């Protein structure tokens, strides 16, 4: 969550004690011995000097230049995970442990979804720091949020050698410390340890009382630090006299003391100042004057100088303050008794106005909600941008703001409902976004209000509705194109953000219709609009759309450059936003796969894929991810892995209503069945695909259809059915030709060449292969050739030797590279056995118990050829028959 600079400065300032206090040497020395362990906690009720003791320890830690130490003061507003994590990250930045990108990352992450990843990154930053890092967290009793507690527990469980937490709290923190305590890694101070000893009491009062009086006072107060300190304060103000009442370890007597010996001694102006500012977690003079509706802040503060144990300065200039919690409790109770809750709400309302005027949105919303004026809070959110806040301030900020409101609020306020709707989209909860949109639309009678938008909410509602349709993959719905055209026509030319969002949807839509050049044109215009709106998040998204348009046409290197650019944008402006970086990683993985860098592709996919299931993502990227994942599982001969990806993809498709993704996954299951020669499964899936209602739509499922025709062509190539091979190749080329989808054009031509080659129609085979090689070499795509049946190696060898089909130097070098990699792959897998490519193909079929006839059918070779290869195989591995061969390969894995 974004926190304003004033609040941050206050929270990171260790309290400055300008009065003479006990230095607590003995207790401090004991604690200093424990500074090497990961956790120190101080737990006691108010008034036991926890903050004072921590501040003394903080000063000691800072003296060692080998330490990095930061102080964090917690208040009730920090009991929200995004707020706390942003605060924690900001603390590390302030102390020089991390750079500002860590805070940006926290603000663009969701504490509920991205906690593990953010925690991992934070721990990585701390671990790389050469110094010991001490984080002092004061008033931890305000924390009960489960995500925050999980975060702290994780820090402690990892137990970095250089990370140390020092925590003070009125109650036992709800963190798991038993295992640390058992290992001597947790030092715990309770109220008994924090009580003043007689010696410490004597240090404070020896200038005012006799030894006997000090012993009597220490006995009656039971060593309660605040009582002894206030007694000292009383003696300073009333020398040579006895206190009217002796303080005991009792809050009632403390309240009476504060009233009689402190509050009642001030003039009316100062009393009013104390009461009216007591509801502020911290304040400066300007905020205090605004809340009190006068300019008496400086005067009131000057009257409080003798009481600096009760009002704590937060800076060296004496302009920012907070009250001792016991004094604040007393003042708040007094004010409420005198003036009632209505006046409390009025004061909070004024504080909210001040924060709003200073552009501190989060603090203003918090104060309005605490003032029970949610309408004002929602109006402020709408005025500040509404749903656009996610684009400008991040997911974490918005999640924190939304936490102030109840379910009924999202039904009652249109702009709040739209903000939540867009937040749901960003968190990948598209069905919840759709439901919230329907609720919000019911707040107004109709969407269209004429030729122009009468209200900002009309514009917002239309933009969000189109976003929801895009994420739900409702591009087959009638009207989305008309709505986009209408909106771009009536939106003001200077509304760059809204126009940019709609142009991004148009670019996405054109990609869906396989109009890639038009999609690129929309992407370029959209990029300009997003830059004019200063929306780098939008630039990031449209860069991905633009890259996909290039990738679809086989322009791999330009696409790769754009995806790398998207990663850099995410790092520079969004703190390595996990969602955007994951998308860029997965899209990059597909490019690297096509370029033949299989290991890199696998690594990128493994890193990027998980976040896509927790954040916003759309159909195109899921197609890339699951198609690539299943292709890699086939390459690794991992059938179970491929099936797991299918199940994972179908779950996503169902949750997000991505019906076209379901079709693509059926096609990929068809590919698995073909790869592992599961004839009946193949027929069943094929029947399911062609009977699907959506299968009739050629335009919107072009990606599934081209993969389908590619698989069917391979299927009939295996069966030596050249007529059906060519039928599916023609269908594939027909889909690809109109929009220059080069990769599948190459695949189609190679399969056609292999079919002709098997029929000994060498002229046709070489013609098709030469065209495919020229195109593949120009695009530098290699993996699609490696994925083809093994006959491609023989075809390329013979093509290389043909003088009737001259190839340029680039194409010849490309063939040489392919052939070398084919042989290297074979040798690396089974180099010790010396098996040929065809002999390797026999292994899985043997292990499945296939007959020579079945093997002949599946590999598209004669039974005699099968016998020949089996004889050579048995000889090379020194076995006598099929059973021994199966056992050999089974035991050899």
mmCIF file with all atom_site columns, N, CA, C and O in Angstrom, residues 554-558 560 588-598 600-601 743 776-784 786 814 817-818 821:
data_model
loop_
_atom_site.group_PDB
_atom_site.id
_atom_site.type_symbol
_atom_site.label_atom_id
_atom_site.label_alt_id
_atom_site.label_comp_id
_atom_site.label_asym_id
_atom_site.label_entity_id
_atom_site.label_seq_id
_atom_site.pdbx_PDB_ins_code
_atom_site.Cartn_x
_atom_site.Cartn_y
_atom_site.Cartn_z
_atom_site.occupancy
_atom_site.B_iso_or_equiv
_atom_site.pdbx_formal_charge
_atom_site.auth_seq_id
_atom_site.auth_comp_id
_atom_site.auth_asym_id
_atom_site.auth_atom_id
_atom_site.pdbx_PDB_model_num
ATOM 1   N N  . UNK A 1 554 ? 5.250  -15.617 -36.783 1.00 0.00 ? 554 UNK A N  1
ATOM 2   C CA . UNK A 1 554 ? 6.551  -16.256 -36.857 1.00 0.00 ? 554 UNK A CA 1
ATOM 3   C C  . UNK A 1 554 ? 7.719  -15.304 -36.764 1.00 0.00 ? 554 UNK A C  1
ATOM 4   O O  . UNK A 1 554 ? 8.868  -15.712 -36.966 1.00 0.00 ? 554 UNK A O  1
ATOM 5   N N  . UNK A 1 555 ? 7.460  -14.029 -36.459 1.00 0.00 ? 555 UNK A N  1
ATOM 6   C CA . UNK A 1 555 ? 8.534  -13.047 -36.321 1.00 0.00 ? 555 UNK A CA 1
ATOM 7   C C  . UNK A 1 555 ? 9.109  -13.165 -34.921 1.00 0.00 ? 555 UNK A C  1
ATOM 8   O O  . UNK A 1 555 ? 8.854  -12.354 -34.031 1.00 0.00 ? 555 UNK A O  1
ATOM 9   N N  . UNK A 1 556 ? 9.899  -14.210 -34.731 1.00 0.00 ? 556 UNK A N  1
ATOM 10  C CA . UNK A 1 556 ? 10.306 -14.630 -33.388 1.00 0.00 ? 556 UNK A CA 1
ATOM 11  C C  . UNK A 1 556 ? 11.234 -13.629 -32.715 1.00 0.00 ? 556 UNK A C  1
ATOM 12  O O  . UNK A 1 556 ? 11.046 -13.295 -31.535 1.00 0.00 ? 556 UNK A O  1
ATOM 13  N N  . UNK A 1 557 ? 12.249 -13.169 -33.416 1.00 0.00 ? 557 UNK A N  1
ATOM 14  C CA . UNK A 1 557 ? 13.210 -12.253 -32.795 1.00 0.00 ? 557 UNK A CA 1
ATOM 15  C C  . UNK A 1 557 ? 12.576 -10.918 -32.415 1.00 0.00 ? 557 UNK A C  1
ATOM 16  O O  . UNK A 1 557 ? 12.773 -10.431 -31.292 1.00 0.00 ? 557 UNK A O  1
ATOM 17  N N  . UNK A 1 558 ? 11.801 -10.278 -33.307 1.00 0.00 ? 558 UNK A N  1
ATOM 18  C CA . UNK A 1 558 ? 11.115 -9.039  -32.897 1.00 0.00 ? 558 UNK A CA 1
ATOM 19  C C  . UNK A 1 558 ? 10.159 -9.258  -31.729 1.00 0.00 ? 558 UNK A C  1
ATOM 20  O O  . UNK A 1 558 ? 10.048 -8.414  -30.831 1.00 0.00 ? 558 UNK A O  1
ATOM 21  N N  . UNK A 1 560 ? 10.470 -11.572 -29.420 1.00 0.00 ? 560 UNK A N  1
ATOM 22  C CA . UNK A 1 560 ? 11.300 -11.774 -28.235 1.00 0.00 ? 560 UNK A CA 1
ATOM 23  C C  . UNK A 1 560 ? 11.780 -10.436 -27.677 1.00 0.00 ? 560 UNK A C  1
ATOM 24  O O  . UNK A 1 560 ? 11.806 -10.234 -26.461 1.00 0.00 ? 560 UNK A O  1
ATOM 25  N N  . UNK A 1 588 ? 7.931  -15.633 -23.624 1.00 0.00 ? 588 UNK A N  1
ATOM 26  C CA . UNK A 1 588 ? 9.337  -15.785 -24.007 1.00 0.00 ? 588 UNK A CA 1
ATOM 27  C C  . UNK A 1 588 ? 9.705  -17.266 -24.112 1.00 0.00 ? 588 UNK A C  1
ATOM 28  O O  . UNK A 1 588 ? 10.468 -17.673 -25.005 1.00 0.00 ? 588 UNK A O  1
ATOM 29  N N  . UNK A 1 589 ? 9.163  -18.077 -23.206 1.00 0.00 ? 589 UNK A N  1
ATOM 30  C CA . UNK A 1 589 ? 9.435  -19.520 -23.225 1.00 0.00 ? 589 UNK A CA 1
ATOM 31  C C  . UNK A 1 589 ? 9.007  -20.141 -24.556 1.00 0.00 ? 589 UNK A C  1
ATOM 32  O O  . UNK A 1 589 ? 9.735  -20.971 -25.132 1.00 0.00 ? 589 UNK A O  1
ATOM 33  N N  . UNK A 1 590 ? 7.851  -19.724 -25.063 1.00 0.00 ? 590 UNK A N  1
ATOM 34  C CA . UNK A 1 590 ? 7.375  -20.251 -26.347 1.00 0.00 ? 590 UNK A CA 1
ATOM 35  C C  . UNK A 1 590 ? 8.327  -19.864 -27.477 1.00 0.00 ? 590 UNK A C  1
ATOM 36  O O  . UNK A 1 590 ? 8.633  -20.684 -28.352 1.00 0.00 ? 590 UNK A O  1
ATOM 37  N N  . UNK A 1 591 ? 8.813  -18.628 -27.466 1.00 0.00 ? 591 UNK A N  1
ATOM 38  C CA . UNK A 1 591 ? 9.753  -18.188 -28.504 1.00 0.00 ? 591 UNK A CA 1
ATOM 39  C C  . UNK A 1 591 ? 11.048 -18.993 -28.420 1.00 0.00 ? 591 UNK A C  1
ATOM 40  O O  . UNK A 1 591 ? 11.574 -19.470 -29.437 1.00 0.00 ? 591 UNK A O  1
ATOM 41  N N  . UNK A 1 592 ? 11.563 -19.146 -27.206 1.00 0.00 ? 592 UNK A N  1
ATOM 42  C CA . UNK A 1 592 ? 12.805 -19.902 -27.033 1.00 0.00 ? 592 UNK A CA 1
ATOM 43  C C  . UNK A 1 592 ? 12.626 -21.354 -27.483 1.00 0.00 ? 592 UNK A C  1
ATOM 44  O O  . UNK A 1 592 ? 13.542 -21.958 -28.051 1.00 0.00 ? 592 UNK A O  1
ATOM 45  N N  . UNK A 1 593 ? 11.455 -21.920 -27.235 1.00 0.00 ? 593 UNK A N  1
ATOM 46  C CA . UNK A 1 593 ? 11.176 -23.290 -27.689 1.00 0.00 ? 593 UNK A CA 1
ATOM 47  C C  . UNK A 1 593 ? 11.241 -23.369 -29.214 1.00 0.00 ? 593 UNK A C  1
ATOM 48  O O  . UNK A 1 593 ? 11.882 -24.263 -29.776 1.00 0.00 ? 593 UNK A O  1
ATOM 49  N N  . UNK A 1 594 ? 10.602 -22.416 -29.880 1.00 0.00 ? 594 UNK A N  1
ATOM 50  C CA . UNK A 1 594 ? 10.610 -22.420 -31.342 1.00 0.00 ? 594 UNK A CA 1
ATOM 51  C C  . UNK A 1 594 ? 12.018 -22.218 -31.895 1.00 0.00 ? 594 UNK A C  1
ATOM 52  O O  . UNK A 1 594 ? 12.353 -22.726 -32.964 1.00 0.00 ? 594 UNK A O  1
ATOM 53  N N  . UNK A 1 595 ? 12.847 -21.476 -31.153 1.00 0.00 ? 595 UNK A N  1
ATOM 54  C CA . UNK A 1 595 ? 14.229 -21.256 -31.581 1.00 0.00 ? 595 UNK A CA 1
ATOM 55  C C  . UNK A 1 595 ? 15.127 -22.453 -31.282 1.00 0.00 ? 595 UNK A C  1
ATOM 56  O O  . UNK A 1 595 ? 16.305 -22.453 -31.619 1.00 0.00 ? 595 UNK A O  1
ATOM 57  N N  . UNK A 1 596 ? 14.562 -23.446 -30.589 1.00 0.00 ? 596 UNK A N  1
ATOM 58  C CA . UNK A 1 596 ? 15.323 -24.655 -30.289 1.00 0.00 ? 596 UNK A CA 1
ATOM 59  C C  . UNK A 1 596 ? 16.015 -24.663 -28.948 1.00 0.00 ? 596 UNK A C  1
ATOM 60  O O  . UNK A 1 596 ? 16.739 -25.606 -28.624 1.00 0.00 ? 596 UNK A O  1
ATOM 61  N N  . UNK A 1 597 ? 15.783 -23.645 -28.132 1.00 0.00 ? 597 UNK A N  1
ATOM 62  C CA . UNK A 1 597 ? 16.398 -23.571 -26.800 1.00 0.00 ? 597 UNK A CA 1
ATOM 63  C C  . UNK A 1 597 ? 15.461 -24.209 -25.780 1.00 0.00 ? 597 UNK A C  1
ATOM 64  O O  . UNK A 1 597 ? 14.827 -23.535 -24.970 1.00 0.00 ? 597 UNK A O  1
ATOM 65  N N  . UNK A 1 598 ? 15.373 -25.525 -25.828 1.00 0.00 ? 598 UNK A N  1
ATOM 66  C CA . UNK A 1 598 ? 14.353 -26.259 -25.082 1.00 0.00 ? 598 UNK A CA 1
ATOM 67  C C  . UNK A 1 598 ? 14.549 -26.135 -23.566 1.00 0.00 ? 598 UNK A C  1
ATOM 68  O O  . UNK A 1 598 ? 13.583 -25.915 -22.823 1.00 0.00 ? 598 UNK A O  1
ATOM 69  N N  . UNK A 1 600 ? 15.994 -23.783 -21.817 1.00 0.00 ? 600 UNK A N  1
ATOM 70  C CA . UNK A 1 600 ? 15.639 -22.435 -21.378 1.00 0.00 ? 600 UNK A CA 1
ATOM 71  C C  . UNK A 1 600 ? 14.128 -22.251 -21.382 1.00 0.00 ? 600 UNK A C  1
ATOM 72  O O  . UNK A 1 600 ? 13.562 -21.663 -20.453 1.00 0.00 ? 600 UNK A O  1
ATOM 73  N N  . UNK A 1 601 ? 13.466 -22.771 -22.405 1.00 0.00 ? 601 UNK A N  1
ATOM 74  C CA . UNK A 1 601 ? 12.009 -22.678 -22.485 1.00 0.00 ? 601 UNK A CA 1
ATOM 75  C C  . UNK A 1 601 ? 11.356 -23.365 -21.288 1.00 0.00 ? 601 UNK A C  1
ATOM 76  O O  . UNK A 1 601 ? 10.420 -22.833 -20.682 1.00 0.00 ? 601 UNK A O  1
ATOM 77  N N  . UNK A 1 743 ? 4.924  -20.277 -38.924 1.00 0.00 ? 743 UNK A N  1
ATOM 78  C CA . UNK A 1 743 ? 5.371  -21.503 -38.256 1.00 0.00 ? 743 UNK A CA 1
ATOM 79  C C  . UNK A 1 743 ? 4.546  -22.702 -38.698 1.00 0.00 ? 743 UNK A C  1
ATOM 80  O O  . UNK A 1 743 ? 5.102  -23.784 -38.989 1.00 0.00 ? 743 UNK A O  1
ATOM 81  N N  . UNK A 1 776 ? 11.979 -21.417 -42.782 1.00 0.00 ? 776 UNK A N  1
ATOM 82  C CA . UNK A 1 776 ? 12.440 -21.718 -41.424 1.00 0.00 ? 776 UNK A CA 1
ATOM 83  C C  . UNK A 1 776 ? 13.786 -21.066 -41.133 1.00 0.00 ? 776 UNK A C  1
ATOM 84  O O  . UNK A 1 776 ? 14.016 -20.534 -40.033 1.00 0.00 ? 776 UNK A O  1
ATOM 85  N N  . UNK A 1 777 ? 14.687 -21.086 -42.111 1.00 0.00 ? 777 UNK A N  1
ATOM 86  C CA . UNK A 1 777 ? 16.002 -20.482 -41.887 1.00 0.00 ? 777 UNK A CA 1
ATOM 87  C C  . UNK A 1 777 ? 15.904 -18.970 -41.734 1.00 0.00 ? 777 UNK A C  1
ATOM 88  O O  . UNK A 1 777 ? 16.654 -18.374 -40.965 1.00 0.00 ? 777 UNK A O  1
ATOM 89  N N  . UNK A 1 778 ? 14.979 -18.345 -42.457 1.00 0.00 ? 778 UNK A N  1
ATOM 90  C CA . UNK A 1 778 ? 14.814 -16.891 -42.335 1.00 0.00 ? 778 UNK A CA 1
ATOM 91  C C  . UNK A 1 778 ? 14.262 -16.503 -40.969 1.00 0.00 ? 778 UNK A C  1
ATOM 92  O O  . UNK A 1 778 ? 14.574 -15.433 -40.450 1.00 0.00 ? 778 UNK A O  1
ATOM 93  N N  . UNK A 1 779 ? 13.447 -17.399 -40.382 1.00 0.00 ? 779 UNK A N  1
ATOM 94  C CA . UNK A 1 779 ? 12.857 -17.114 -39.065 1.00 0.00 ? 779 UNK A CA 1
ATOM 95  C C  . UNK A 1 779 ? 13.684 -17.691 -37.920 1.00 0.00 ? 779 UNK A C  1
ATOM 96  O O  . UNK A 1 779 ? 13.387 -17.431 -36.749 1.00 0.00 ? 779 UNK A O  1
ATOM 97  N N  . UNK A 1 780 ? 14.679 -18.520 -38.249 1.00 0.00 ? 780 UNK A N  1
ATOM 98  C CA . UNK A 1 780 ? 15.560 -19.159 -37.269 1.00 0.00 ? 780 UNK A CA 1
ATOM 99  C C  . UNK A 1 780 ? 14.795 -20.112 -36.345 1.00 0.00 ? 780 UNK A C  1
ATOM 100 O O  . UNK A 1 780 ? 15.162 -20.311 -35.184 1.00 0.00 ? 780 UNK A O  1
ATOM 101 N N  . UNK A 1 781 ? 13.709 -20.690 -36.847 1.00 0.00 ? 781 UNK A N  1
ATOM 102 C CA . UNK A 1 781 ? 12.948 -21.635 -36.038 1.00 0.00 ? 781 UNK A CA 1
ATOM 103 C C  . UNK A 1 781 ? 13.433 -23.048 -36.331 1.00 0.00 ? 781 UNK A C  1
ATOM 104 O O  . UNK A 1 781 ? 13.553 -23.452 -37.485 1.00 0.00 ? 781 UNK A O  1
ATOM 105 N N  . UNK A 1 782 ? 13.740 -23.788 -35.273 1.00 0.00 ? 782 UNK A N  1
ATOM 106 C CA . UNK A 1 782 ? 14.317 -25.122 -35.445 1.00 0.00 ? 782 UNK A CA 1
ATOM 107 C C  . UNK A 1 782 ? 13.495 -26.231 -34.793 1.00 0.00 ? 782 UNK A C  1
ATOM 108 O O  . UNK A 1 782 ? 13.431 -27.341 -35.304 1.00 0.00 ? 782 UNK A O  1
ATOM 109 N N  . UNK A 1 783 ? 12.878 -25.917 -33.655 1.00 0.00 ? 783 UNK A N  1
ATOM 110 C CA . UNK A 1 783 ? 12.277 -26.985 -32.871 1.00 0.00 ? 783 UNK A CA 1
ATOM 111 C C  . UNK A 1 783 ? 11.143 -27.681 -33.609 1.00 0.00 ? 783 UNK A C  1
ATOM 112 O O  . UNK A 1 783 ? 10.936 -28.890 -33.454 1.00 0.00 ? 783 UNK A O  1
ATOM 113 N N  . UNK A 1 784 ? 10.404 -26.938 -34.407 1.00 0.00 ? 784 UNK A N  1
ATOM 114 C CA . UNK A 1 784 ? 9.291  -27.574 -35.118 1.00 0.00 ? 784 UNK A CA 1
ATOM 115 C C  . UNK A 1 784 ? 9.789  -28.668 -36.060 1.00 0.00 ? 784 UNK A C  1
ATOM 116 O O  . UNK A 1 784 ? 9.075  -29.637 -36.340 1.00 0.00 ? 784 UNK A O  1
ATOM 117 N N  . UNK A 1 786 ? 12.572 -30.533 -35.393 1.00 0.00 ? 786 UNK A N  1
ATOM 118 C CA . UNK A 1 786 ? 12.940 -31.636 -34.495 1.00 0.00 ? 786 UNK A CA 1
ATOM 119 C C  . UNK A 1 786 ? 11.704 -32.407 -34.037 1.00 0.00 ? 786 UNK A C  1
ATOM 120 O O  . UNK A 1 786 ? 11.801 -33.590 -33.696 1.00 0.00 ? 786 UNK A O  1
ATOM 121 N N  . UNK A 1 814 ? 21.596 -23.835 -42.384 1.00 0.00 ? 814 UNK A N  1
ATOM 122 C CA . UNK A 1 814 ? 20.485 -24.181 -41.488 1.00 0.00 ? 814 UNK A CA 1
ATOM 123 C C  . UNK A 1 814 ? 20.270 -25.693 -41.463 1.00 0.00 ? 814 UNK A C  1
ATOM 124 O O  . UNK A 1 814 ? 20.100 -26.292 -40.392 1.00 0.00 ? 814 UNK A O  1
ATOM 125 N N  . UNK A 1 817 ? 22.922 -27.395 -39.448 1.00 0.00 ? 817 UNK A N  1
ATOM 126 C CA . UNK A 1 817 ? 22.692 -27.231 -38.008 1.00 0.00 ? 817 UNK A CA 1
ATOM 127 C C  . UNK A 1 817 ? 21.622 -28.203 -37.512 1.00 0.00 ? 817 UNK A C  1
ATOM 128 O O  . UNK A 1 817 ? 21.782 -28.843 -36.469 1.00 0.00 ? 817 UNK A O  1
ATOM 129 N N  . UNK A 1 818 ? 20.552 -28.321 -38.277 1.00 0.00 ? 818 UNK A N  1
ATOM 130 C CA . UNK A 1 818 ? 19.451 -29.221 -37.898 1.00 0.00 ? 818 UNK A CA 1
ATOM 131 C C  . UNK A 1 818 ? 19.946 -30.666 -37.836 1.00 0.00 ? 818 UNK A C  1
ATOM 132 O O  . UNK A 1 818 ? 19.687 -31.396 -36.867 1.00 0.00 ? 818 UNK A O  1
ATOM 133 N N  . UNK A 1 821 ? 22.179 -31.253 -34.839 1.00 0.00 ? 821 UNK A N  1
ATOM 134 C CA . UNK A 1 821 ? 21.419 -31.300 -33.581 1.00 0.00 ? 821 UNK A CA 1
ATOM 135 C C  . UNK A 1 821 ? 20.607 -32.576 -33.476 1.00 0.00 ? 821 UNK A C  1
ATOM 136 O O  . UNK A 1 821 ? 20.450 -33.135 -32.383 1.00 0.00 ? 821 UNK A O  1
#
